XYZ file of C-alpha atoms in Angstrom:
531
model
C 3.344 6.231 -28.860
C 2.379 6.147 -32.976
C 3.025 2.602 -32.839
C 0.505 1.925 -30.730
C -1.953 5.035 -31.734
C -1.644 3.578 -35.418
C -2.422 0.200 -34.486
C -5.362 0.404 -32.007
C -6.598 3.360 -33.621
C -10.466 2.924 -34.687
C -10.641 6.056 -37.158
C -10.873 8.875 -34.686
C -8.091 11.423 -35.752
C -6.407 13.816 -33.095
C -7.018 17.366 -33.208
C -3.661 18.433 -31.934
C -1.415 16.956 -34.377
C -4.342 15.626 -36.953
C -3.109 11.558 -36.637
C -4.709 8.263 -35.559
C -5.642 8.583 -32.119
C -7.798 6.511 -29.545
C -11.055 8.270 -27.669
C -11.306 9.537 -24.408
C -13.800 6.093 -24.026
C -11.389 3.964 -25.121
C -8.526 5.277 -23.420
C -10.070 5.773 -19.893
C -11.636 2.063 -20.711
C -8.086 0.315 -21.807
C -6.569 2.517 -18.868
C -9.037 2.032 -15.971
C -10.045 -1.995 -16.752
C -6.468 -2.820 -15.208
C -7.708 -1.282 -11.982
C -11.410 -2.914 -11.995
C -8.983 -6.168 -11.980
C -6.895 -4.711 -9.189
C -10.182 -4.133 -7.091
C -10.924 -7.693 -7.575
C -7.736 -9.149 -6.710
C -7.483 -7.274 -3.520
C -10.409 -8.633 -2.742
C -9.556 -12.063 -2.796
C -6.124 -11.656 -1.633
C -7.476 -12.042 2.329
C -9.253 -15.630 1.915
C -6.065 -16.888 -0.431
C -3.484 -15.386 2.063
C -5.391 -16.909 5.395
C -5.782 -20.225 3.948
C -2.737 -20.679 1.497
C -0.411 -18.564 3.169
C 1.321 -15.352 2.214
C 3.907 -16.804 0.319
C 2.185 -19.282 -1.546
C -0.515 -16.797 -2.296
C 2.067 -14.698 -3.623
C 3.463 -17.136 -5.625
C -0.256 -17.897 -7.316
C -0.430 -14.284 -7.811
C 2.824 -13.951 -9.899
C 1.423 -16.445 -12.060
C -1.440 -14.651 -12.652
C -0.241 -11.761 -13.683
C 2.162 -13.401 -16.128
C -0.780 -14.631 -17.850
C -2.269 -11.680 -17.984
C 1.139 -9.487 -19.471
C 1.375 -12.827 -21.957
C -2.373 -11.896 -23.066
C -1.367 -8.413 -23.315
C 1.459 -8.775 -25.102
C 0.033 -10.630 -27.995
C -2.902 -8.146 -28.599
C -3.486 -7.111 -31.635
C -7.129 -5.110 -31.572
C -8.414 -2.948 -28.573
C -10.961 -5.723 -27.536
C -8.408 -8.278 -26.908
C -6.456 -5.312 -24.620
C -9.369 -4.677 -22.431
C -13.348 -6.350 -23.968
C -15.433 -5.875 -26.472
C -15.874 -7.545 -29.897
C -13.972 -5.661 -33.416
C -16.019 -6.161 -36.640
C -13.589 -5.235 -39.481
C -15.867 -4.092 -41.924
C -15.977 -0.766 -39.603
C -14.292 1.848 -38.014
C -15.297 1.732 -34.529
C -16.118 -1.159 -32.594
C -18.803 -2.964 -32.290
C -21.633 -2.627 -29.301
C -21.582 -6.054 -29.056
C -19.395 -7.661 -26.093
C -17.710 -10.855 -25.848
C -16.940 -12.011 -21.742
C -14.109 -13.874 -22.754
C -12.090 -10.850 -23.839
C -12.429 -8.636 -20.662
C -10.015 -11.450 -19.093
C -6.999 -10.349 -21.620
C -5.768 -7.292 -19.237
C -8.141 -8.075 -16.456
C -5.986 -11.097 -15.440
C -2.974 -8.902 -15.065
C -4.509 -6.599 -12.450
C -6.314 -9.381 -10.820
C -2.667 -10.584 -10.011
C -1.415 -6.710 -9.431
C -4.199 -6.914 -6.802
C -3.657 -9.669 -4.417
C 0.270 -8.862 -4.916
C -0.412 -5.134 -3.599
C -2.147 -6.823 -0.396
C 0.438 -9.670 0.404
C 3.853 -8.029 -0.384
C 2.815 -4.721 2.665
C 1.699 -7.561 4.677
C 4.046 -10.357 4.111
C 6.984 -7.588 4.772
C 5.168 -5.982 7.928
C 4.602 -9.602 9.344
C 8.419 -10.817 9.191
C 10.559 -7.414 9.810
C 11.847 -6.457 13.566
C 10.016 -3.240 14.648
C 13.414 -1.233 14.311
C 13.587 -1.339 10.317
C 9.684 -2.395 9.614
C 8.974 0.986 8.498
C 11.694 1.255 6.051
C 11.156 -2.108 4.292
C 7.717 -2.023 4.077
C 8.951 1.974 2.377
C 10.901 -0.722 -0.045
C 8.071 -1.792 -1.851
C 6.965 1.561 -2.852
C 10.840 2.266 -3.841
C 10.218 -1.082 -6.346
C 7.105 0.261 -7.769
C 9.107 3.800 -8.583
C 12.018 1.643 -10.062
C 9.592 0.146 -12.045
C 7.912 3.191 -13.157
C 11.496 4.683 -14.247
C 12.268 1.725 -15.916
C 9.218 1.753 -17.900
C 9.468 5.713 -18.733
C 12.665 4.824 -20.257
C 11.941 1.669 -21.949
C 9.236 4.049 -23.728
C 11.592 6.704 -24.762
C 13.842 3.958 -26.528
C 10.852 2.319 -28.255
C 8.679 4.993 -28.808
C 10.132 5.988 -32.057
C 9.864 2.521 -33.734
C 7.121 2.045 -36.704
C 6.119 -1.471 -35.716
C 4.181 -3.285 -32.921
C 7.651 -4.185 -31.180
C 7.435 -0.271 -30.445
C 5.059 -1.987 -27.114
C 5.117 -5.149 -27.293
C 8.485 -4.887 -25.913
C 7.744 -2.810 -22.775
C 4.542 -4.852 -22.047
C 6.824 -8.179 -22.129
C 9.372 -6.570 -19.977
C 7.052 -7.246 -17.069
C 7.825 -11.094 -17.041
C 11.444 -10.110 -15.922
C 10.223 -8.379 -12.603
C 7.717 -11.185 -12.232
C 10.094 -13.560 -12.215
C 12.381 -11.692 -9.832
C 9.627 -11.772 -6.861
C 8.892 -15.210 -7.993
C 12.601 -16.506 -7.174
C 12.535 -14.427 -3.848
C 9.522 -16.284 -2.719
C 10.753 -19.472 -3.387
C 13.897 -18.440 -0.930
C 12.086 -16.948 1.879
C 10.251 -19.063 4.156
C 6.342 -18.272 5.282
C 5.786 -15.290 8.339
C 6.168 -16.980 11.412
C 2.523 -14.738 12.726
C 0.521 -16.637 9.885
C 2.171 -20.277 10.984
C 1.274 -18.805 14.682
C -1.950 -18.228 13.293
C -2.497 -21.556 11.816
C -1.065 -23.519 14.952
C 2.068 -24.473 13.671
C 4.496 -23.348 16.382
C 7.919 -25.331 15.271
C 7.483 -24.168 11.585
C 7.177 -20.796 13.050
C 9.919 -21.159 15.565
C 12.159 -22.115 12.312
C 10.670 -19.730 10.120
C 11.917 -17.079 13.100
C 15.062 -18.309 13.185
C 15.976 -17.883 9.278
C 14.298 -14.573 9.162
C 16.707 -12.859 12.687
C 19.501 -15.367 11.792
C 19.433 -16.452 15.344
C 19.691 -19.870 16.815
C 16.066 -21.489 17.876
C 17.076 -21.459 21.008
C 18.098 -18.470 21.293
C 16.504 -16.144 24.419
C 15.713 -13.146 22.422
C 13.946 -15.346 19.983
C 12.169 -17.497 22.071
C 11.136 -14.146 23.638
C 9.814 -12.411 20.254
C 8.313 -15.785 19.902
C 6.592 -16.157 22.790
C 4.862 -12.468 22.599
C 3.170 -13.319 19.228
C 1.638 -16.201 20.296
C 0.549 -14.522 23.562
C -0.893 -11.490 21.733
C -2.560 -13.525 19.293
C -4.259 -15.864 22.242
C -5.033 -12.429 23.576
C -6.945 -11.128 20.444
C -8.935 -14.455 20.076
C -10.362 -14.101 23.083
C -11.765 -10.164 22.523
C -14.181 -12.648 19.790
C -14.232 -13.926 16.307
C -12.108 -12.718 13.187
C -15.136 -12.434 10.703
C -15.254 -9.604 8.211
C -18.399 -8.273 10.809
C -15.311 -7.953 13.656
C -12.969 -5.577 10.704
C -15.425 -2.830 11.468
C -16.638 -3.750 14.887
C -14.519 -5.434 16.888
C -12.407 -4.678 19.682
C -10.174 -2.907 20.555
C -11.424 -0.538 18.179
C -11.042 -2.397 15.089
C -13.836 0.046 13.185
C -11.588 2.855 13.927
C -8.572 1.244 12.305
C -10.268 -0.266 9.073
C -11.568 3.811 8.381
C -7.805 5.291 8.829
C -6.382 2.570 6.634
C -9.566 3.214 4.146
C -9.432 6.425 4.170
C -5.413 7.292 3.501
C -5.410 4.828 0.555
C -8.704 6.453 -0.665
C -6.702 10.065 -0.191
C -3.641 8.686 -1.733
C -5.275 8.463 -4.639
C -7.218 11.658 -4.462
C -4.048 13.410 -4.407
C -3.437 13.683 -7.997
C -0.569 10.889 -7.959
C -1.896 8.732 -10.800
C -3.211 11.315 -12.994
C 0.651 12.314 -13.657
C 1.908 9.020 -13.490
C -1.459 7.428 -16.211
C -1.959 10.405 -18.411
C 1.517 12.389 -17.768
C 2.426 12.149 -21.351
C -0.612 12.983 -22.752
C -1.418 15.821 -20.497
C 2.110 17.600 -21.263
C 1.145 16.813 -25.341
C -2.175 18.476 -25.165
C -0.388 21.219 -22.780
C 1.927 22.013 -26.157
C 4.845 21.415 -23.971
C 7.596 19.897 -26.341
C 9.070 16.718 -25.326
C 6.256 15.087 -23.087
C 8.379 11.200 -23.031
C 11.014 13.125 -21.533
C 9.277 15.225 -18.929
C 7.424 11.733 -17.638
C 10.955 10.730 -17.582
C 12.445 13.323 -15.535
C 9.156 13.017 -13.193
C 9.781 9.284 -13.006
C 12.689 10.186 -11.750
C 12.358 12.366 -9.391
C 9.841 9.697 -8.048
C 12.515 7.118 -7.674
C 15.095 9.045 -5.689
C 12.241 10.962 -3.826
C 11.087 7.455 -2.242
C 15.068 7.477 -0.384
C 14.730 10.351 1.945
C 11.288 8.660 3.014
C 12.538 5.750 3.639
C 15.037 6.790 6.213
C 12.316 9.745 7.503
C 9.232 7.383 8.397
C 11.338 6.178 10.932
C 13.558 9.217 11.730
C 9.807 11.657 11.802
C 7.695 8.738 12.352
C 4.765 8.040 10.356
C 2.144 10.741 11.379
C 4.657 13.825 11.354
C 5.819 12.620 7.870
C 2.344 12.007 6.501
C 1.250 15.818 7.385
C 4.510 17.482 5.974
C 4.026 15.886 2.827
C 0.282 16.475 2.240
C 1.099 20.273 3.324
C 3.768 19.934 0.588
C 1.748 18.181 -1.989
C -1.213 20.593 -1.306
C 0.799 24.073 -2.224
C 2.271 22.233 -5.525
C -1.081 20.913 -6.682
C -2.915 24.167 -6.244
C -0.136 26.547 -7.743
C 0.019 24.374 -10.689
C -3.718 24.818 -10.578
C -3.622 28.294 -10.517
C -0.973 28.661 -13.816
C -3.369 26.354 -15.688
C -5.971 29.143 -15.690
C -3.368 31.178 -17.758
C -3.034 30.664 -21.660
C -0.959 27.415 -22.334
C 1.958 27.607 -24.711
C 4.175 30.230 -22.715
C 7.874 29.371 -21.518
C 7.104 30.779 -18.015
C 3.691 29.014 -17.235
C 5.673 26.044 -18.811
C 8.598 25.870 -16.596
C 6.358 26.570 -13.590
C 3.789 23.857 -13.815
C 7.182 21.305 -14.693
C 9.057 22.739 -11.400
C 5.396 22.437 -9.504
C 4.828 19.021 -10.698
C 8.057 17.830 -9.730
C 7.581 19.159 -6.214
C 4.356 17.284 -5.922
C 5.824 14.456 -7.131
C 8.998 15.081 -4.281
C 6.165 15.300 -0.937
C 4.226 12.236 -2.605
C 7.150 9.718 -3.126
C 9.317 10.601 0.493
C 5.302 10.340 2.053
C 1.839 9.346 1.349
C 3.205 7.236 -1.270
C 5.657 4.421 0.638
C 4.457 5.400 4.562
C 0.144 4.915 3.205
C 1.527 1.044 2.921
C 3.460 1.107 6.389
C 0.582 2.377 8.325
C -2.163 0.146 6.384
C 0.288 -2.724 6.908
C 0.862 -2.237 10.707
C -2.318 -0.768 12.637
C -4.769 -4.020 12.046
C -4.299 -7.152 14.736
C -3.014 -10.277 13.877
C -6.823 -12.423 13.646
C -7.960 -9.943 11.099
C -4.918 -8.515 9.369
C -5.252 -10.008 5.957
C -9.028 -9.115 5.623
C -8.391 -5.134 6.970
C -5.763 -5.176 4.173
C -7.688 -6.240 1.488
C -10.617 -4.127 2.196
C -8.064 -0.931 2.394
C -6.516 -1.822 -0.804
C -9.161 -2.806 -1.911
C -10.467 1.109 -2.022
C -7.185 2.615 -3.054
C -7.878 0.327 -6.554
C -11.306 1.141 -6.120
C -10.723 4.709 -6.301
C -7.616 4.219 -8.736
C -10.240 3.015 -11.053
C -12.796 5.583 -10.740
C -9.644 8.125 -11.495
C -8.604 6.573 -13.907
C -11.890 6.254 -16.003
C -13.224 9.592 -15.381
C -10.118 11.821 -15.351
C -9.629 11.621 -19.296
C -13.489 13.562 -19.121
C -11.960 15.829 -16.243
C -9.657 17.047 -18.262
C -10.572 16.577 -22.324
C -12.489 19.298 -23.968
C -15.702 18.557 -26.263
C -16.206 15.182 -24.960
C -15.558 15.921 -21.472
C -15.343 18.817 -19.013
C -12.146 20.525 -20.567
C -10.565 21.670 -16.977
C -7.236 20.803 -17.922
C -4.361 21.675 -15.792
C -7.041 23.289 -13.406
C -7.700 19.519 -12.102
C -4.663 20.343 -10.056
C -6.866 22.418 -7.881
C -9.425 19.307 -7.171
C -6.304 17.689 -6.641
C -5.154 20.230 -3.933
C -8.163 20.720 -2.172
C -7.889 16.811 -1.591
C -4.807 17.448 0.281
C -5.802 20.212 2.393
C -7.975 17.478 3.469
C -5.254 15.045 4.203
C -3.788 17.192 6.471
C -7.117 17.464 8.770
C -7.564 13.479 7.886
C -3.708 12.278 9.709
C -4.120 14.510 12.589
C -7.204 13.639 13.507
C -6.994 9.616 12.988
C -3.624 8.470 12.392
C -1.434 6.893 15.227
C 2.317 6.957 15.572
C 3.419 3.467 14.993
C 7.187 3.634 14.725
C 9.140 2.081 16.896
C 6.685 -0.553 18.675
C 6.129 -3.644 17.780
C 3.149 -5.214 16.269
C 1.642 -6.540 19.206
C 2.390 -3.173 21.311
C 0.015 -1.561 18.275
C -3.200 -3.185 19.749
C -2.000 -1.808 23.649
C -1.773 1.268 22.146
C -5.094 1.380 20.459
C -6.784 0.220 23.947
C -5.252 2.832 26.053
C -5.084 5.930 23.782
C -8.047 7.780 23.048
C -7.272 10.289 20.258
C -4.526 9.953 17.682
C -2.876 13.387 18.716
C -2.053 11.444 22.080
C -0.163 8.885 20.374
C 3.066 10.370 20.111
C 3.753 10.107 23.453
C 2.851 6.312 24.173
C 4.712 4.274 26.063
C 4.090 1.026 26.428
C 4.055 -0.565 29.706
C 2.828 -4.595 29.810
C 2.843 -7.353 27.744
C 0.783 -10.102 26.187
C 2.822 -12.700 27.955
C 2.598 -11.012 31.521
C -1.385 -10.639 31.000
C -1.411 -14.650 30.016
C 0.845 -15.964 32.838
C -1.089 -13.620 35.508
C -5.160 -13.795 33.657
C -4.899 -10.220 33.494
C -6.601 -8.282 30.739
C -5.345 -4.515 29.295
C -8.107 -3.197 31.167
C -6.943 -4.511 34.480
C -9.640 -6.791 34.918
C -8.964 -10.339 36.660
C -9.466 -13.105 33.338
C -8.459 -16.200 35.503
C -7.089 -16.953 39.022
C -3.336 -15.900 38.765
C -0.885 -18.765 39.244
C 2.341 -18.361 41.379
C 5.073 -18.903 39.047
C 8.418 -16.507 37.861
C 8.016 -13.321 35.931
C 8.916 -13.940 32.545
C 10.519 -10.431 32.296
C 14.010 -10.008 34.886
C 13.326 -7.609 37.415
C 9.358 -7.416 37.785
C 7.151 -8.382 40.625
C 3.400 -9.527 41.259
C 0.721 -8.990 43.981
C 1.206 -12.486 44.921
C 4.797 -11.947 45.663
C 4.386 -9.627 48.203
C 1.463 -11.593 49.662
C 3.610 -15.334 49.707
C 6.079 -14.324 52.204
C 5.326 -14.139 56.087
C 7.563 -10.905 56.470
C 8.597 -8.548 54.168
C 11.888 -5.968 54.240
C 11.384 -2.354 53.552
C 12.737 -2.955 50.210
C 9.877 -5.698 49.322
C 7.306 -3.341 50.915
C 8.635 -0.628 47.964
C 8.749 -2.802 44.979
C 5.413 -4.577 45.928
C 3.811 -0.981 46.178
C 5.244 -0.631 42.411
C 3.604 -3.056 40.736
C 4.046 -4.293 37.366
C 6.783 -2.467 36.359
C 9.314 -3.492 33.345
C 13.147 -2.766 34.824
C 14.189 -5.566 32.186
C 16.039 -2.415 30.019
């Protein structure tokens, strides 16, 4: 944008087209500093959402960040964007630093951050089993809308000579802010955190607005009832410290390393490098047009994120996940192979477009909405929050390291001048992908949350996972003192089945004589004919 180059410039003149232009320091540092704030806000998003709530955390976070874009928006020197002090009398800015500064685009991912932790889980919390997967796919169909939106906003504004030219895309961001805002203040808190926190009625009512269904109502008291159970249930496996995210039971160490390790390969894919530096990479590329080729990529984004919104639940999770690294894989490393030819030809052109396009096509209907489902779903109740945060908490991590060092990936002189062969780093990241989901992510559609942690004690390798059925519940193993291993936890008491159609030991022990029809269904156990 010249608006923007022209007004943040410090003296250093482009090569390419010989005007005002900003380093490869300061752009990976103005770029990347938004991330470092990201990091942090993940971070504290688990100790604000288990004491304050999810929603009112939320709510705190939105007003973060709207201090932050207000901070933003009023910047008129590169310090004031990201830190650093600007003496006038020179061209390039001073080594001195001021602390105060670093907190002008800092604050905005510090509220970025916590939101990216609370919106997965707030969503994952409240939504029956049946359509979890495809809301919690909604939030990554927002953040394409807003990428769109902002690709186009730039192309209007782009060509204007004064600051409005990005002041008025950077103040945009109040709007959106202020649409999650007035959706928080409508829906009520998840009914697990209120079950978490002891509050049982607020729950029950918090329930009851969420399935539309009256209080009373069997299906609800039901749902109800198997939250608190499995939550009683996880309480006593130990403590919910951060030591229990990577050891505790039933393998909790297991689960914090696949949620670590997709967000860490969602960013190694490539994704962010398109969606950061798309615009300049096309420029120095000598493609013509660069605003609208981040447009048309934007796009294809947006629409992408559809089809994977009705697949995560149609392929399930790890089926989906593989396809699209496979997917992303060939694109990255055949537009990695064209950028060892000479740039400016129409063919390698078209090509690396077409490529990136694809890769953009596997990343939006996959790793980039059903990385937040999985992350969202496969950590119990007692430590949800803090699993979250630390899983974010290394996608930003990683986002930041990306997005600093990238711009000396791919510049030449200053950095090391691979260009469009990143692409192949990129693919060889994917290739790993693949190996990473088959070997540690479990299917997770179409069970509920509590049915997760069953899953995780009976299944021993992901692979397995497809075919899981499960086959007791929290409630049964409370009313009877059984645990999931089968292992007596207190004297069972002789009272109904919660579930229509079961039986119990005790049954066919209480009566004096027994038909041939008892004799059968004692000899079956605990089985669920409820269905």
């Amino acid at each position: 944008m010249t608006a923007f180059r022209q007004k943040f410039s410090t003296g250093y003149i482009d090569p390419t087209d010989n005007g005002p232009q900003l380093t490869t320091a300061q752009s990976a540092q103005i770029v990347s500093i938004l991330s470092a704030g990201t990091f942090s806000g993940a971070l504290l998003a688990a100790p604000l959402g288990d004491k304050l709530g999810r929603r009112l955390s939320l709510m705190i976070a939105v007003g973060i960040f709207s201090f932050g874009v207000l901070l933003q928006t009023i910047a008129v020197q590169i310090p004031m964007l990201m830190s650093g002090r600007y003496d006038r009398r020179f061209p390039q800015p001073s080594r001195h630093t001021d602390p105060d500064m670093i907190l002008f685009r800092f604050f905005a991912g510090l509220g970025v951050g916590i939101i990216s932790v609370l919106v997965p889980l707030y969503q994952s919390e409240m939504a029956p089993k049946w359509i979890r997967g495809t809301l919690v796919c909604a939030y990554q169909l927002a953040i394409t809308a807003g990428l769109l939106v902002a690709a186009i906003v730039n192309i209007l504004t782009h060509n204007i000579t004064e600051a409005n030219a990005f002041r008025i895309p950077l103040a945009l961001q109040f709007l959106w802010a202020g649409v999650l805002l007035l959706g928080l203040m409508l829906l009520p808190e998840t009914p697990r955190y209120l079950i978490k926190r002891g509050l049982h009625e607020d729950a029950a009512l918090s329930l009851s607005r969420l399935r539309r269904l009256d209080i009373t109502h069997p299906a609800l008291i039901e749902e109800l009832a198997e939250i608190e159970a499995n939550h009683e249930y996880e309480l006593s496996l130990g403590p919910s410290t951060y030591r229990d995210v990577f050891l505790g039971s039933p393998h909790l160490g297991r689960r914090i390393l696949t949620g670590c390790g997709l967000q860490i390969l969602q960013q190694l894919s490539g994704c962010n490098f398109i969606f950061y530096y798309g615009t300049s990479f096309f420029t120095h590329l000598q493609i013509h047009s660069p605003f609208t080729i981040q447009l048309i990529s934007n796009s294809v984004n947006f629409l992408s994120t559809i089809p994977g919104m009705i697949l995560v639940e149609a392929l399930g999770r790890r089926r989906l996940l593989m396809i699209g690294a496979s997917g992303m894989a060939i694109s990255q490393l055949t537009v990695g192979a064209v950028g060892t030819l000479p740039p400016g030809h129409h063919v390698t052109d078209l090509i690396t477009i077409i490529f990136v396009c694809l890769f953009i096509f596997f990343f939006a209907s996959s790793w980039g909405p059903v990385v937040w489902v999985v992350t969202s779903e496969i950590y119990p109740l007692k430590v949800r929050a803090k699993s979250m945060s630390i899983s974010t908490a290394s996608n930003w991590l990683f986002n930041f390291a990306i997005a600093y060092g990238t711009p000396y990936l791919v510049s030449k002189g200053s950095g090391a001048g691979l260009e469009a062969k990143v692409f192949l780093l990129w693919g060889a990241f994917c290739v790993i992908a693949v190996i990473f989901v088959w070997l540690m992510v479990y299917e997770t559609s179409k069970i509920s949350l509590e049915q997760i942690d069953e899953m995780y004690e009976r299944v021993d390798h992901a692979w397995h996972s497809k075919n899981f059925q499960p086959s007791w519940s929290f409630q049964e193993m409370r009313d009877t003192g059984a645990s999931a291993s089968g292992i007596q936890l207190t004297e069972p008491e002789d009272e109904p089945r919660r579930r229509l159609g079961t039986s119990t030991s005790s049954t066919a022990e209480s009566g004096t004589t027994m038909t041939e029809e008892d004799k059968i269904i004692a000899q079956l156990g605990d089985v669920d004919l409820s269905f």
